[in-house]
Structure formats: C-alpha cells, structure tokens
Amino acid sequence: MIIEIAIPLYLDNTFHYTVPERLSLQALPGRRAIVPFGRRKLTGYILGTVTECAFDKLKEIIDVLDSEPLWTANELEFFRWTASYYLHPLGEVLRAALPAGINVQSRKGSTGDDAELSGGKPVRTEKFYLPGPVVETSQRTGARALEILAIIRETGEIPASDLRKRFGTCSPQLKRLAELGLAVVQEREVYRDPFKHAAIKRDVPRQLNKHQQSALDAIQACLSQRQYTAFLLYGVTGSGKTEVYLQAISRAIENGTNALVLVPEIALTPQLTGRFQSRFGGGIAILHSGLSDGERYDEWRRIRRGLARIVIGARSAIFAPLENIGIIIIDEEHEASFKQSDGLRYNARDLALVRGGMEQAAVVLGSATPLVTSIHAAQQKRLTMLDLPERVENRPMPTVERVAMKGSKETISAQLAAALTHTVENGQQAIVFLNRRGFATFLVCASCGKTLSCPNCSVTLTYHRQRAQSICHYCDYAVPAPGTCPECGATELTELGAGTEKLESELKELLPRARILRMDSDTTSGKGSHERLLSRMSDGTADILIGTQMIAKGHDFPGVTLVGVINAEAGLGMPDFRAAERTFQLLSQVIGRAGRGDSPGKVFVQAYDTEHYAIFSAAGHDAAGFYQQELEFRQEVGYPPFSFLAVIGISGNLEQAVSAQAEQSAKLLMQIKQRLKLRVEILGPAPAPIYRLRGRFRCQILLKAVTRKELRQLVIAWRQQSRAASTVRMAVDIDPVDLM
Ligand code: ADP
Ligand code: ZN
C-alpha cells in the first residue's frame, strides 16, 4: 500500500511512502505518521492512498501516531484548497491548523493509543448521562427518576456530578433509567472548561423588528435548503446584528447542523461570549489567544468529538475541526485582523466563503462598515445583501459635529471639553478616542531638529512618560526619555503629537473628579485587564473611557452618550490605498458607540481636514456616499475590487543582498509576464513603507492583475524559477491587506 503524506516543511510537494503490514489498518487519512526523511524522522500527515507512483524505492513509514483521525476527508479537501490558493506547503497548512498542544511530537510512542491523541497529558474521566434510545415505557420508573430523566433530556448530556449536586444520591434511579434504555451512561474524558468561573444568566430571543426578521427569513431559507449562500448583513451600529446571528444559529442547530462564528480577536471579550452562553448554555467552544496550550487543545478535542455545537473564535478558528457546518458567521467582516500577516498568509473571511461552499452552509458576513469590496460584490449579486438600516427600538443615530482644529494647539477642543464636563455632571458616560498610544507621538531635538527614531526600524520612537522611555512600537526597542539627542547631545527635546497617555493627563486636569480609564495595549497587557476595564464601563463605576482602536469596536455600553474623536485623520496619511476606507470604518465604528441606550448620543470629531470624504461621510452617516466615491477612486487607480493583488516581500539583514534579489526577481517576473503574455502590472521593486523592521531591510514587488488566473500563473512560474540568496527571505502574500 502506498500513501501520500504532507510534511510540515517549506516544500511544495507531498511525499509517497509504503505502509508495512503491521500498520496497514492504522495508516488512514487524517492521522499523523512518523516517517524517515533524509536522515531525520519527522511527523507527517497522511492524506490518502495512491494507486501508482513513479519511484520504486519508496521508504516505509515508521509508525502511526493517532488512533482517531485528526481530520475528515472534507477538512483535508479544504486544507488542500487553502494550500493551493495561498501557495503554501500543505504540510505547513496542516501544522498551522492544529492546536499547539498536539504538535508536541511523540517520537517513541507505542502504536496509536489514546495517550498520544491527548498529547501525553493525563485525562480524568467522568460519567455522563445522555437520553437513551427508549422514549416511552410502560415499566414503572418512579417520580424521582422521571424528574432526573427530564433534566437529562433538557441538557442533552449531563455529568453525573451535576446530577448529584441537584438530586443528592441518585444512583438507584440512574441505574433504573439505564436498565430501561431511557438514559445511557458514557465514560468520558473531562475537559478543562474556560468558562468555569462565569455565572450564566439565561436569556431569551428578542422579538425581532421587521428588518431583522427579513434578514433572518432569508438566512433561514438558505439553512433549510442546505444550499450555500453568502450574505452581507449590513447593519448600522446598534441595529441588532448580534441578535440576528443568535437566532440564525438557533435555526441552524434546530436543523441538526453546527455553527462557526469568527470575530476579531479584540472583540472576543466575555461580553460577546457571554451573550452566546446566555442564549445557548453549554455546547460552545471558544478559541482565542488567551487560552493556554492545554486549554486550546482541550477545546479542539471537544470540537473534534462533536461535543460543541457552536465554535466561537478568532481567525484561526476557520480551521476548527467542526463537522456538519450549517452556518458560518464572520462578525465585523471588514476587520484587517482576519488576515494573517506571516507564515500562512490566509484571510479567514475569504476562507469562510470557501469552507461554507464546501459544506453547503449559509455564510453571513456582518458589519456596520463592510469592506468596499464586499459592497461591490453585493452590487454584483455575488453576495446577498441583508440591510438593517435602523437602530433597534427606533433609537436615533448620534448627532455628529466636526470640529476644525486648524491653527489650534489644543488636544481637546473647547466644544468637546464643555460636553465632557456636562456629560459627567449628568452622570452619563463618555468615550474619547485617539488612535495613538504613548504620551507624545515623538520627540524632536530642539537644537538640531532630528527626530528620535528606532535604530532597527524606520519609524519614530514614541515617548511614554509613565515608563520614562521612548519606545519603538514595532520592535519594543526603548531608551530612557526624555534623555538626550543621539545626534548632537542636546538635552532639550520637544514633544510633538499627542498619544492616549497625554490625553489622559489632560483630561484628569480638566475633570479632576471624573473616574477616567485608559485602554490601549499599554494598559491591557495583564491577563484579564481588558475585561476589568470594560466591566467598569458596563457597571457604571467609570465615567470616561479613553483609548485607541481597541475601544472602537463591538462594545455595547448603553450609558455612553458622548464620544470624542481626537485627530480623526491620523490614519489618512498612511501610504496605503485603503487609508480612506480604514479611516471611514474606524470613525463610523467609534461614532456608533454613542447613544446605544435610552438617551441619544452626541459626537465631536476633531480634525484638521474636516472636509476629507472619509471624515465627512462618517460624520454625516453617509455610508452610501462614501462607498460610491471610494469605488470611483478604486476604479480610477485600478485597485481592488477592480484588480487582484499579490505582494512579493523580500527581506534580509544585508541591504545590498535584499535590493539585488529584489531587482533580479522583478526582472524574472517581467520575463515570465512577456513570455506568457499575462495582463499583470509589476510595480517595483520598491522599499516597503517601513523599510527597516526589527533590523531587516524590506523591499516589495506589487503585482496587480485583471484576473486571478493570470496572477497565479505568474507567481507560480516565478516561484519555480527563482532562487533566493541564503541571506534573503522571500514571501508571497496573496490578497495582501497589510502593505506597510
Ligand atoms: P449591533 O451588533 O448591530 O451593533 P447589537 O446586536 O449589539 O447591535 O444590538 C444592540 C442592542 O439592542 C443590544 O443590547 C441588543 O440586545 C438589543 N436588541 C437587539 N435586537 C433587538 C430587538 N429586536 N428589540 C430590542 N432590543 C434589541
Ligand atoms: Zn524598532
């Protein structure tokens, strides 16, 4: 028997091995095998059997690691697709799809017993009771046993310990129920439960308004036909998108299918997961970066074994081993964080459409500010638009005032200051948004005019007053601050630009009695700190929340009636064709935090250029106007959705080698393009906007094509023919999101 194996190395092809007789029953697709590879022994992933192979000197596999397959045939097909689309080795894709805990490779291992699947960790077992095959019986059961049975049926499955907690000793009754076939008992492994501390309050579905209802009906129609449909749930902030997700998931579960929910990592807060738990109780698995390897692995196993009907996670959850998926939800589909920026550079939002297609599922992309490309896809009917144009319960959108800051040196304008004072005095809450952490954006030498910048990265250092350091936000390089000018030794350094730390100190001066919180990556590094800050906003023990983009998204604080935006155009200067789109999205999201409760909201947007269309449309709640203008711009310059992009990144520690390699690659690309007559624009090589990053020099070649097919042809041919110098790294990014 010959099998195909993917090996987690940067090799494009898969490998063939023979299977010795003793392993023939175990060497099945989806399991890991130990194989000889050169002089090493490696863990590979069995893909399937092959009928013929050109080589006749195949090696034998040494062992099979798992007693149960890690993946189904469907999942393997999805991973093959992913590997092929992103031009990434399949073995690497499979390795990335596994939780860290499982990759702890066991080299010795007896053949495939369960200790291996559990990563060598001891697992406790416990008895669970489930409803049995018998529904009704004429036999005598006893009232108490019936009560217990009702609970077993209600929960679907319940650990014996929970039953004891509820009913005291009840083994005679349980024994009787099992005898009669009304209940069955299973010995199961116990999993660490990441929810164990949370108290769950049950809630019930809300009465939907007419827009929510028609969105749900459309999704429901797709669910009952089990036919792939991709929806764009376009609902303004506070329009009740989450309620639509929850009810759509209920329908999917009632249909006997499972649900996969992807959210940006930052939104994966107890507030959101709590809403799912309140609605559905148990049976939810959560995958986020805060889990330990052990917890993550437990969640993975629970999903694999069908013990979770709903999986909620950040981008990597798109690879969750969930079977029989009826619905996939991508919340905040416009978020850049669905794209992985190194290694396997996949986009979970895009892959959701692929996996949904393979599973005949409904895919719901939800956002108040969809991607420009999604709007275009909906216009072309490639996505089915579901509109929620109003806030729930007829709550008005907040009124927004733009404050022109030209000529002003203030961080907080007089208008915003007055409104803040008023809000706090009235016992209401405010959010002040500034997308820059630290105290000053940077320090400038007063005598030679040099700005303090990072020696490893081409960016300025940010001055953090509390830590008394100037810090690089990319590599964490830090020097004591204010300090002296490294260029001329002068001691007088001027602070330029404001960050959240400075904003906090100014607000404290302005409102000494207000309870002010700051939320940015400096204040949220500790475990649970994120949640603590947010819960102080929800329980009303804080008046003002200051923060970076971390506070812009998803949070629902009904007490917030005022929002202030400082330096609204901060993102517009980025050398990125998506700068306007991102600014519009971020501003609309921040503005949308105001007035979500009973009192209407008010927003002040401070900017130097208040007339820029991104700022103007966000402030005027004119999304349609923005998208139209942005699509015109994209068409004019030929960027997505009017073209397809790939970036070839070339980086290394030796500047010469990097630029030589970049030149050579561009030349090769040009030759291939001409030979194959491909309609692909080759832009560059050019230094990346952040030319040095953590000491590495970075160049980019941007490829812009009319069709995906031509783009792929070019990149594949280039990869086959190019050789990277040993000091240089080259990486292909298909559909790049981060162009910095
Ligand atoms: P979005 O996700 O669109 O910003 P949410 O789903 O968070 O909006 O809904 C905003 C608030 O309105 C939440 O507190 C939610 O419980 C509530 N809500 C949602 N749908 C309804 C409804 N049909 N009737 C009343 N309240 C609703
Ligand atoms: Zn740096």
Coordinates of C-alpha atoms and ligand atoms in Angstrom, one line a residue, residues 206-209 212 235-243 275 392-393 395 556 596, ligand 1:
R206 CA -35.9 39.0 21.4
Q207 CA -38.9 39.9 19.2
L208 CA -37.2 41.0 16.0
N209 CA -38.0 44.2 14.2
Q212 CA -34.1 41.8 11.4
G235 CA -26.5 46.9 9.7
V236 CA -25.7 50.2 11.2
T237 CA -24.1 50.2 14.6
G238 CA -26.7 49.2 17.2
S239 CA -29.1 47.7 14.6
G240 CA -29.2 44.3 16.3
K241 CA -26.9 42.2 14.1
T242 CA -25.8 40.0 17.0
E243 CA -29.5 39.2 17.7
R275 CA -24.2 36.7 25.1
V392 CA -33.2 48.9 17.3
E393 CA -36.3 50.4 19.0
R395 CA -33.1 54.8 18.6
D556 CA -22.3 47.9 23.7
R596 CA -26.9 53.0 22.2
Ligands
ADP1 P1 -25.1 45.6 16.6 O1 -24.4 44.2 16.7 O2 -25.8 45.7 15.3 O3 -24.2 46.7 16.9 P2 -26.5 44.6 18.9 O4 -26.9 43.2 18.4 O5 -25.4 44.7 19.8 O6 -26.2 45.6 17.7 O7 -27.8 45.2 19.5 C1 -27.8 46.4 20.2 C2 -28.7 46.3 21.4 O8 -30.0 46.1 21.1 C3 -28.3 45.1 22.3 O9 -28.4 45.4 23.6 C4 -29.4 44.1 21.9 O10 -29.7 43.2 23.0 C5 -30.6 45.0 21.6 N1 -31.5 44.4 20.6 C6 -31.2 43.7 19.5 N2 -32.3 43.4 18.8 C7 -33.4 43.9 19.5 C8 -34.8 44.0 19.3 N3 -35.3 43.4 18.2 N4 -35.5 44.6 20.2 C9 -35.0 45.2 21.3 N5 -33.7 45.2 21.5 C10 -32.9 44.6 20.7

